Amino acid sequence: MSTNETKTNYPALYTLITVFFFWGFIAASNGVFIPFCKTKFGLDQFQSQLIDFAFYGAYYMGALLLFIFSTAIKKDILNAWGFKKGIINGLLISTVGAVLMIFAVQSGDYYLILGALFIVALGFSLQQTSAQPFTTSLGEPHTASNRLNLAGGVNSFGTTIGPIVVSLALFGVASGINIEEFAQRSESLDMMEILYMFVGALFLIAAGLFFFSKKLPSGKMESVFEPANKAMITLIVITVLLIAIFGYIFSRYEDPEFITRFIENREDDYLGLWLTVATLLVIVLGLLYANNAAQRKPEGWGAMRYPQLVLGMLGIFTYVGVEVTIQSNLGELLGTPEFGSRTGSAIAPFISMYWGSLMIGRWAGAITVFNPTNSMKKILLIVVPYIAFGVVLLANYISGQDITPLYAYAAIVLIQIGGFFMGQDHPAKTLMIFGLLGMIAMLVGLFTTGNTAIYAFMSGGLFCSIMWPSIFSLGIAGIGKYTSQGSAFLIMMILGGGIIPPLQGKIADMIGIHRSYFIPVLCFAYIAFYGWYVVKILKKQGIANEIEVGSAH
């Protein structure tokens, strides 16, 4: 398939975006599953965040292995398959993971559950590595971010209903359950078996839909594989260091003295904190070293010679990290007296509204796909976010929740709409504005409690909503023949969702869950910096104007 098509292939696009629903559904479900597992298996906050570590770590490993194997045989494996076959293979791997989850749940072993979740997400990694460039190839390059936002809107619908459905699956009700009492029941995991039987069946049906679809092209692109041995070695070293550090962290939980001192007696674990910080430094310093070395001698570094890509990799890492850590730690936060002592299914509507906030922004961002006039676009930028807001409220109302406290959230949606108008369809400018708004929201949440703080933290979803397509398009801007490789590097950085939440979890174990939310402040600050600085990089390369006329949303 050529990337020079002038019209969007809508039938193929609508078929393709079905897989985006699955990613959102399972990812958002973790927000309900984490506090349940924490109580069920007697975990600390760091251990409970290993659900995110397993899930998002699989994205990194999947993309890395694909890159290593392609480099070894000097051929782009994914392009040889075609994006369509890549998605089918990914769905089949996720089906295997769903089957393994059924057996893991039956065994009642937390680490087997993590392993099964890893396999499910490994399939997602292959699906997403295929689907992202596939989506961009189904129309004009300058509207690629709009198609990604349309797909993201479907993804966000999955994230909106995921917590509610999983709450129903786990607890039998959408609200009003005592999670601590429920977790003590011997049959408390039984419903997970049924849920993953259903999910596995959906994966198989989707694979069949893609296999038999005549509307969906094979998705092969005309490209020459560019080896990057130095980049590969650097990524392998980073991976080995991460495995060594996390391996040691996990081994400490096998030590009875450690469990007694730091978990049961709640002593501060400074070594554990610094080890977790070290995982973050390995990523950041490793990538900065790679780009610095590539600037001096580009041979062997491939796409990593471009600073907009490497800083964009850190941008994706940070964005996914902040998006995930806000909601993954939200259940613990809502369980504190200052935030209403909510537990179990009572937290589902708040997590649903958080992920719904992403949907609100992405639905607005997808408007341009349908080519409205300028005046109609301005009207839709105001109307569509509130339609999406109404969908989130309706989903929670149907599940039996009292949605009255959520009405006031409409005022915060208005702030996001203002951000869209201020961004003026410029991806870098919009990214900077939304990064600053996210940072301000997190600061408000840090220094207040109750509904004000809850709304502030939930609004992080509004400001995260446009970050993926904006960072992605800016990261691969102007890298030419390295676009495919650069896209794979960006997908690897979904790893941020597996590193940053455990870091916040470890900090929360030591200073309290509320104060640990300074981590999202730092994340949003970097994203705002990238939105500002990347324009300077692109101006030096003479391509800033070309990017800035594209749509941010």
XYZ file of C-alpha atoms in Angstrom:
553
model
C 0.000 0.000 0.000
C 1.298 3.434 -0.797
C 1.281 6.232 1.697
C 0.355 8.718 -1.050
C -3.349 8.030 -1.201
C -5.405 11.207 -1.506
C -8.677 9.953 -0.069
C -9.346 8.280 3.224
C -10.274 4.602 2.873
C -13.218 4.759 5.273
C -14.431 1.103 5.019
C -10.913 -0.131 5.821
C -10.525 2.474 8.580
C -13.772 1.456 10.299
C -12.752 -2.207 10.244
C -9.292 -1.408 11.569
C -10.369 0.647 14.560
C -12.236 -2.298 16.143
C -8.951 -3.478 17.700
C -8.482 -0.086 19.345
C -11.529 -0.899 21.479
C -9.865 -3.997 22.954
C -6.729 -2.157 24.025
C -8.753 0.463 25.863
C -11.151 -2.032 27.450
C -8.422 -4.192 28.993
C -6.083 -1.308 29.925
C -8.775 0.667 31.767
C -9.997 -2.479 33.507
C -6.685 -2.603 35.337
C -7.811 0.420 37.355
C -10.496 -1.718 39.028
C -8.435 -4.924 39.031
C -5.442 -3.338 40.843
C -7.184 -2.449 44.157
C -8.986 -5.805 44.086
C -5.706 -7.730 43.701
C -4.061 -5.575 46.366
C -6.638 -6.747 48.904
C -7.029 -10.290 47.551
C -3.311 -11.114 47.594
C -2.171 -8.857 50.467
C 0.028 -6.586 48.343
C 1.616 -3.215 48.985
C 0.983 -0.360 46.551
C 4.193 -1.053 44.605
C 3.311 -4.735 44.122
C -0.209 -3.873 43.002
C 1.249 -1.612 40.291
C 3.070 -4.613 38.832
C -0.150 -5.233 36.901
C 0.727 -2.131 34.896
C 4.375 -3.223 34.765
C 3.398 -6.565 33.202
C 0.869 -5.011 30.833
C 2.884 -2.099 29.481
C 6.241 -3.869 29.774
C 4.891 -6.365 27.234
C 4.403 -3.551 24.706
C 8.079 -2.685 25.033
C 9.299 -6.272 24.812
C 7.077 -7.054 21.830
C 8.253 -4.058 19.795
C 11.887 -4.622 20.849
C 11.869 -8.305 19.836
C 10.334 -7.393 16.476
C 13.094 -4.821 15.934
C 15.858 -7.254 16.985
C 14.607 -10.070 14.743
C 14.179 -7.674 11.803
C 17.719 -6.372 12.323
C 19.107 -9.901 12.567
C 17.604 -10.985 9.231
C 17.963 -7.496 7.675
C 14.299 -7.471 6.719
C 11.253 -5.703 8.151
C 9.256 -8.701 9.415
C 6.081 -6.705 9.939
C 6.145 -5.189 6.472
C 6.827 -8.643 4.995
C 3.688 -9.934 6.711
C 1.649 -6.839 5.981
C -0.070 -4.845 8.704
C -3.290 -6.840 8.309
C -1.565 -10.155 9.043
C 0.371 -8.504 11.880
C -2.905 -7.562 13.565
C -4.322 -11.067 13.052
C -1.210 -12.657 14.595
C -1.412 -10.207 17.500
C -5.056 -11.104 18.143
C -4.166 -14.807 18.190
C -1.380 -14.193 20.733
C -3.849 -12.249 22.906
C -6.273 -15.172 22.632
C -3.572 -17.476 24.020
C -3.037 -14.984 26.860
C -6.769 -14.991 27.637
C -6.743 -18.812 27.860
C -3.701 -18.691 30.147
C -5.478 -16.102 32.307
C -8.314 -18.592 32.899
C -5.828 -21.177 34.191
C -3.943 -18.531 36.210
C -7.140 -17.411 37.910
C -8.003 -21.019 38.724
C -4.584 -21.431 40.372
C -5.063 -18.262 42.430
C -1.401 -17.286 41.869
C -0.817 -13.535 41.478
C 2.395 -13.942 39.481
C 0.751 -16.367 37.039
C -1.986 -13.773 36.561
C 0.727 -11.193 35.782
C 2.271 -13.628 33.292
C -1.035 -14.202 31.506
C -1.675 -10.455 31.359
C 1.822 -10.069 29.855
C 0.909 -12.488 27.024
C -2.369 -10.651 26.341
C -0.470 -7.361 26.108
C 2.286 -8.956 23.991
C -0.418 -9.564 21.388
C -1.582 -5.987 21.841
C 1.988 -4.822 21.161
C 1.993 -6.541 17.763
C -1.507 -5.237 17.027
C -0.574 -1.676 17.923
C 2.760 -1.734 16.082
C 0.751 -2.783 13.016
C -2.337 -0.644 13.499
C -0.668 2.741 14.116
C 1.158 3.011 10.749
C -1.727 1.145 9.056
C -4.132 3.861 10.221
C -1.852 6.649 9.005
C -1.525 4.969 5.574
C -5.273 4.966 4.874
C -5.404 8.550 3.625
C -3.494 11.811 3.257
C -0.392 12.134 5.469
C -1.386 15.535 6.879
C -4.691 14.114 8.217
C -3.022 11.043 9.775
C -3.280 12.407 13.318
C -7.031 12.917 12.819
C -7.479 9.255 11.882
C -5.420 8.280 14.920
C -7.735 10.412 17.041
C -10.813 8.735 15.548
C -9.284 5.366 16.413
C -8.353 6.803 19.799
C -11.963 7.843 20.337
C -13.055 4.225 19.880
C -10.209 3.179 22.167
C -11.491 5.640 24.754
C -15.016 4.270 24.514
C -13.501 0.934 25.540
C -11.698 2.614 28.434
C -14.937 4.292 29.521
C -17.044 1.152 29.773
C -14.154 -1.175 30.746
C -14.092 -0.323 34.484
C -17.875 -0.643 34.706
C -18.008 -3.994 32.900
C -15.122 -5.424 34.938
C -16.716 -4.150 38.136
C -19.874 -6.025 37.144
C -17.827 -9.097 36.208
C -15.810 -9.139 39.432
C -18.365 -7.988 41.967
C -21.686 -8.702 40.265
C -22.701 -5.053 40.735
C -21.415 -1.727 39.442
C -21.511 -0.110 42.881
C -22.009 -0.686 46.581
C -19.560 -3.538 47.225
C -17.091 -3.779 50.110
C -13.899 -4.833 48.361
C -12.199 -6.154 51.508
C -15.115 -8.413 52.404
C -15.555 -9.536 48.809
C -11.856 -10.381 48.353
C -12.014 -12.808 51.285
C -14.570 -14.984 49.509
C -13.162 -18.170 48.008
C -15.134 -17.618 44.795
C -14.087 -13.960 44.343
C -11.934 -14.752 41.276
C -14.469 -17.020 39.575
C -16.025 -14.231 37.519
C -12.608 -13.408 36.041
C -12.666 -16.819 34.360
C -15.963 -16.005 32.677
C -14.757 -12.515 31.720
C -11.635 -13.847 30.005
C -13.574 -16.615 28.268
C -15.674 -13.811 26.782
C -12.617 -11.649 25.998
C -10.763 -14.572 24.383
C -13.776 -15.304 22.204
C -13.874 -11.643 21.116
C -10.188 -11.800 20.149
C -10.887 -14.833 17.957
C -13.937 -13.220 16.355
C -11.925 -10.065 15.609
C -9.116 -12.151 14.063
C -11.714 -13.820 11.839
C -13.180 -10.429 10.909
C -9.763 -9.185 9.771
C -8.895 -12.449 8.003
C -12.080 -12.539 5.929
C -12.455 -8.784 5.390
C -12.139 -7.850 1.716
C -12.360 -4.138 2.525
C -9.092 -4.195 4.435
C -5.939 -4.223 2.254
C -2.864 -6.221 3.250
C -1.132 -3.051 4.391
C 2.298 -3.601 2.897
C 4.321 -0.438 2.383
C 7.138 0.366 -0.021
C 10.121 0.759 2.266
C 13.761 -0.238 2.534
C 14.788 -1.759 5.858
C 17.457 0.335 7.526
C 19.596 -1.616 10.044
C 20.578 0.197 13.234
C 22.977 -2.063 15.092
C 24.175 0.555 17.580
C 20.578 1.456 18.452
C 19.766 -2.233 18.864
C 22.742 -2.819 21.203
C 21.805 0.243 23.270
C 18.194 -0.948 23.633
C 19.380 -4.446 24.599
C 21.690 -2.979 27.278
C 18.812 -0.860 28.613
C 16.604 -3.959 28.704
C 19.206 -6.100 30.502
C 19.698 -3.380 33.129
C 15.931 -3.068 33.648
C 15.555 -6.847 34.007
C 18.441 -6.953 36.516
C 17.040 -4.114 38.636
C 13.457 -5.352 38.643
C 14.672 -8.928 39.172
C 16.410 -7.824 42.347
C 13.375 -5.804 43.451
C 11.124 -8.852 42.988
C 13.577 -11.148 44.812
C 13.335 -8.962 47.916
C 9.667 -9.869 48.239
C 10.733 -13.486 48.799
C 12.671 -12.443 51.929
C 10.530 -12.895 55.103
C 12.542 -10.211 56.943
C 11.822 -7.690 54.157
C 8.115 -8.512 54.212
C 7.990 -8.082 57.987
C 9.986 -4.834 58.114
C 8.772 -2.934 55.087
C 5.319 -4.312 54.291
C 3.791 -5.469 57.550
C 5.434 -2.807 59.747
C 5.288 -0.133 57.026
C 8.902 0.996 57.437
C 10.341 3.231 54.722
C 12.130 1.278 51.988
C 14.717 3.756 50.687
C 16.672 1.102 48.794
C 13.489 0.022 46.984
C 12.754 3.652 46.127
C 16.192 4.312 44.663
C 16.113 1.045 42.726
C 12.799 2.099 41.188
C 14.189 5.563 40.384
C 17.162 3.790 38.779
C 14.836 2.095 36.255
C 13.648 5.534 35.167
C 17.204 6.853 34.886
C 18.260 3.858 32.786
C 15.617 4.774 30.189
C 16.195 8.531 30.186
C 19.991 8.525 30.276
C 20.220 5.602 27.842
C 18.148 7.394 25.198
C 19.912 10.738 25.681
C 23.277 8.988 25.335
C 22.079 7.295 22.131
C 21.018 10.571 20.518
C 24.197 12.356 21.618
C 26.378 9.596 20.158
C 24.266 9.517 16.981
C 24.671 13.275 16.525
C 28.455 12.860 16.498
C 28.554 9.748 14.302
C 25.174 8.787 12.723
C 26.245 5.469 11.173
C 24.583 2.497 12.859
C 22.096 4.543 14.867
C 19.275 4.672 12.323
C 16.349 6.851 13.400
C 17.984 7.716 16.725
C 20.099 10.352 14.954
C 17.037 12.643 15.024
C 16.572 14.586 18.291
C 12.843 15.125 17.645
C 12.417 11.332 17.639
C 14.495 10.556 20.746
C 12.913 13.378 22.751
C 9.572 12.211 21.319
C 10.326 8.699 22.620
C 10.738 10.224 26.078
C 7.531 12.165 25.385
C 5.570 8.967 24.638
C 7.203 7.292 27.653
C 6.149 10.193 29.878
C 2.686 10.587 28.341
C 1.742 6.905 28.687
C 3.260 6.890 32.163
C 1.227 9.842 33.377
C -1.970 8.666 31.692
C -1.695 5.280 33.393
C -0.328 6.326 36.787
C -3.099 8.863 37.447
C -5.827 6.220 37.156
C -3.867 3.229 38.498
C -3.241 4.976 41.802
C -6.675 6.648 41.803
C -8.371 3.653 43.460
C -5.980 3.856 46.421
C -6.447 7.637 46.628
C -10.248 7.379 46.664
C -10.000 4.892 49.535
C -8.549 7.517 51.887
C -10.850 9.443 54.299
C -10.011 12.773 52.610
C -11.390 11.404 49.347
C -14.539 9.712 50.605
C -13.221 6.278 51.717
C -14.534 4.732 48.498
C -13.624 1.121 47.704
C -14.531 -1.699 45.334
C -17.104 -0.940 42.679
C -17.618 2.561 44.109
C -14.396 3.686 42.416
C -15.506 2.428 38.976
C -17.429 5.580 37.911
C -14.477 7.818 38.749
C -12.068 5.682 36.742
C -14.705 5.540 34.005
C -14.936 9.351 33.986
C -11.145 9.617 33.895
C -10.921 7.427 30.802
C -14.064 9.116 29.496
C -12.153 12.390 29.698
C -9.725 10.978 27.150
C -12.682 10.071 24.960
C -14.050 13.611 25.207
C -10.823 15.076 23.830
C -10.304 12.412 21.171
C -13.829 12.694 19.819
C -13.226 16.416 19.434
C -9.851 15.696 17.843
C -11.401 13.372 15.256
C -13.735 16.040 13.837
C -11.379 17.015 11.006
C -11.471 13.463 9.580
C -14.975 14.229 8.289
C -13.861 17.447 6.494
C -16.278 19.999 8.026
C -16.200 23.662 7.012
C -14.281 26.040 9.279
C -17.427 27.473 10.827
C -18.948 24.011 11.355
C -15.687 22.778 12.854
C -15.782 25.547 15.478
C -19.337 24.610 16.405
C -18.473 20.909 16.579
C -15.433 21.624 18.772
C -17.894 22.907 21.362
C -20.739 20.442 20.823
C -18.883 17.134 20.369
C -17.017 17.202 23.726
C -20.346 17.607 25.537
C -21.915 14.783 23.516
C -19.000 12.581 24.617
C -19.459 13.837 28.191
C -23.112 12.836 27.976
C -22.123 9.339 26.783
C -19.890 8.901 29.832
C -22.678 10.058 32.151
C -25.169 7.754 30.428
C -22.859 4.736 30.771
C -22.530 5.382 34.501
C -26.250 6.066 34.911
C -27.156 2.759 33.245
C -24.764 0.994 35.615
C -26.734 2.372 38.568
C -24.366 5.123 39.683
C -25.414 8.470 41.140
C -24.094 10.827 38.452
C -25.198 14.050 40.157
C -21.699 14.803 41.589
C -20.260 14.577 38.053
C -22.398 17.357 36.553
C -19.989 20.087 37.696
C -17.228 18.398 35.667
C -18.832 20.049 32.613
C -17.049 23.280 33.585
C -13.649 21.582 33.307
C -14.571 20.272 29.843
C -14.981 23.935 28.847
C -11.338 24.553 29.833
C -10.246 21.791 27.465
C -12.333 23.299 24.638
C -10.540 26.597 25.263
C -7.241 24.745 24.951
C -8.257 23.430 21.526
C -9.038 26.935 20.266
C -5.790 28.313 21.713
C -3.810 25.531 20.010
C -5.083 26.660 16.578
C -4.594 23.209 15.029
C -0.823 23.352 15.594
C 0.349 20.047 17.153
C 3.369 21.466 19.008
C 1.472 24.473 20.344
C -1.503 22.342 21.395
C 0.848 19.870 23.088
C 2.537 22.655 25.050
C -0.799 24.180 26.115
C -2.283 20.849 27.194
C 0.936 19.943 29.023
C 0.752 23.195 30.999
C -2.972 22.704 31.722
C -2.266 19.166 32.933
C 0.517 20.393 35.205
C -1.761 23.075 36.694
C -4.550 20.515 37.236
C -2.205 18.151 39.090
C -0.978 21.002 41.303
C -4.587 21.898 42.155
C -5.183 18.256 43.056
C -2.065 18.152 45.225
C -3.031 21.170 47.288
C -6.745 20.408 47.750
C -8.893 17.445 48.818
C -12.431 16.158 48.223
C -14.305 16.749 44.968
C -12.075 19.638 43.889
C -8.992 17.411 43.952
C -10.854 14.456 42.397
C -12.008 16.650 39.492
C -8.477 18.030 39.106
C -6.913 14.575 38.923
C -9.639 13.245 36.603
C -9.087 16.211 34.280
C -5.641 14.784 33.566
C -7.497 12.574 31.097
C -8.810 15.647 29.248
C -5.314 17.029 28.809
C -3.752 13.657 27.902
C -6.333 13.109 25.171
C -4.471 14.654 22.218
C -0.938 13.844 23.323
C -0.391 10.516 21.570
C -1.079 11.695 17.976
C 0.657 15.027 18.583
C 3.854 13.495 19.999
C 3.791 10.680 17.443
C 3.471 12.987 14.444
C 6.110 15.403 15.781
C 8.493 12.559 16.655
C 8.561 11.098 13.141
C 8.452 14.469 11.368
C 11.166 14.767 8.756
C 12.901 11.437 9.430
C 12.183 10.144 5.904
C 13.229 6.558 5.237
C 13.504 5.938 8.981
C 9.783 6.553 9.575
C 8.892 2.876 10.015
C 11.791 2.295 12.387
C 11.035 5.486 14.296
C 7.408 4.413 14.700
C 8.567 1.117 16.234
C 10.840 2.999 18.661
C 7.911 5.190 19.716
C 5.700 2.128 20.313
C 8.422 0.681 22.572
C 8.089 3.696 24.812
C 4.630 2.590 25.914
C 6.932 1.058 28.535
C 6.359 4.302 30.464
C 3.067 2.800 31.622
C 5.057 0.007 33.285
C 7.760 2.151 34.920
C 6.117 5.342 36.181
C 3.098 3.786 38.038
C 5.320 1.448 40.146
C 7.563 4.439 40.887
C 4.590 6.444 42.137
C 3.391 3.344 44.015
C 6.740 3.023 45.834
C 6.699 6.734 46.677
C 3.087 6.380 47.885
C 4.127 3.580 50.246
C 6.579 6.008 51.860
C 4.970 9.471 51.819
C 1.283 8.716 51.244
C -0.815 8.286 48.121
C -1.987 11.915 47.892
C 1.460 13.498 48.046
C 2.800 10.957 45.533
C 0.827 12.775 42.837
C 3.729 15.183 42.369
C 4.953 12.577 39.845
C 2.235 13.504 37.273
C 3.194 17.175 37.719
C 6.731 16.396 36.531
C 5.426 14.285 33.643
C 3.162 17.027 32.305
C 6.016 19.535 32.703
C 8.247 17.475 30.377
C 5.478 17.106 27.792
C 4.932 20.893 27.796
C 8.709 21.334 27.368
C 8.761 18.941 24.394
C 5.904 20.822 22.716
C 7.921 24.028 23.046
C 11.387 22.684 22.224
C 10.529 20.433 19.269
C 9.614 23.505 17.180
C 13.174 24.789 17.606
C 14.526 21.413 16.471
C 12.264 21.289 13.422
C 13.060 24.893 12.469
C 16.763 23.992 12.394
C 15.907 21.169 9.996
C 13.709 23.469 7.887
C 10.479 21.479 8.330
C 8.658 23.316 11.122
C 6.183 25.060 8.793
C 5.302 21.790 7.070
C 4.379 20.237 10.429
C 2.586 23.222 11.887
C 0.026 23.381 9.090
C -1.049 19.824 9.931
C -3.807 19.186 12.434
C -2.910 18.684 16.058
C -5.994 16.783 16.988
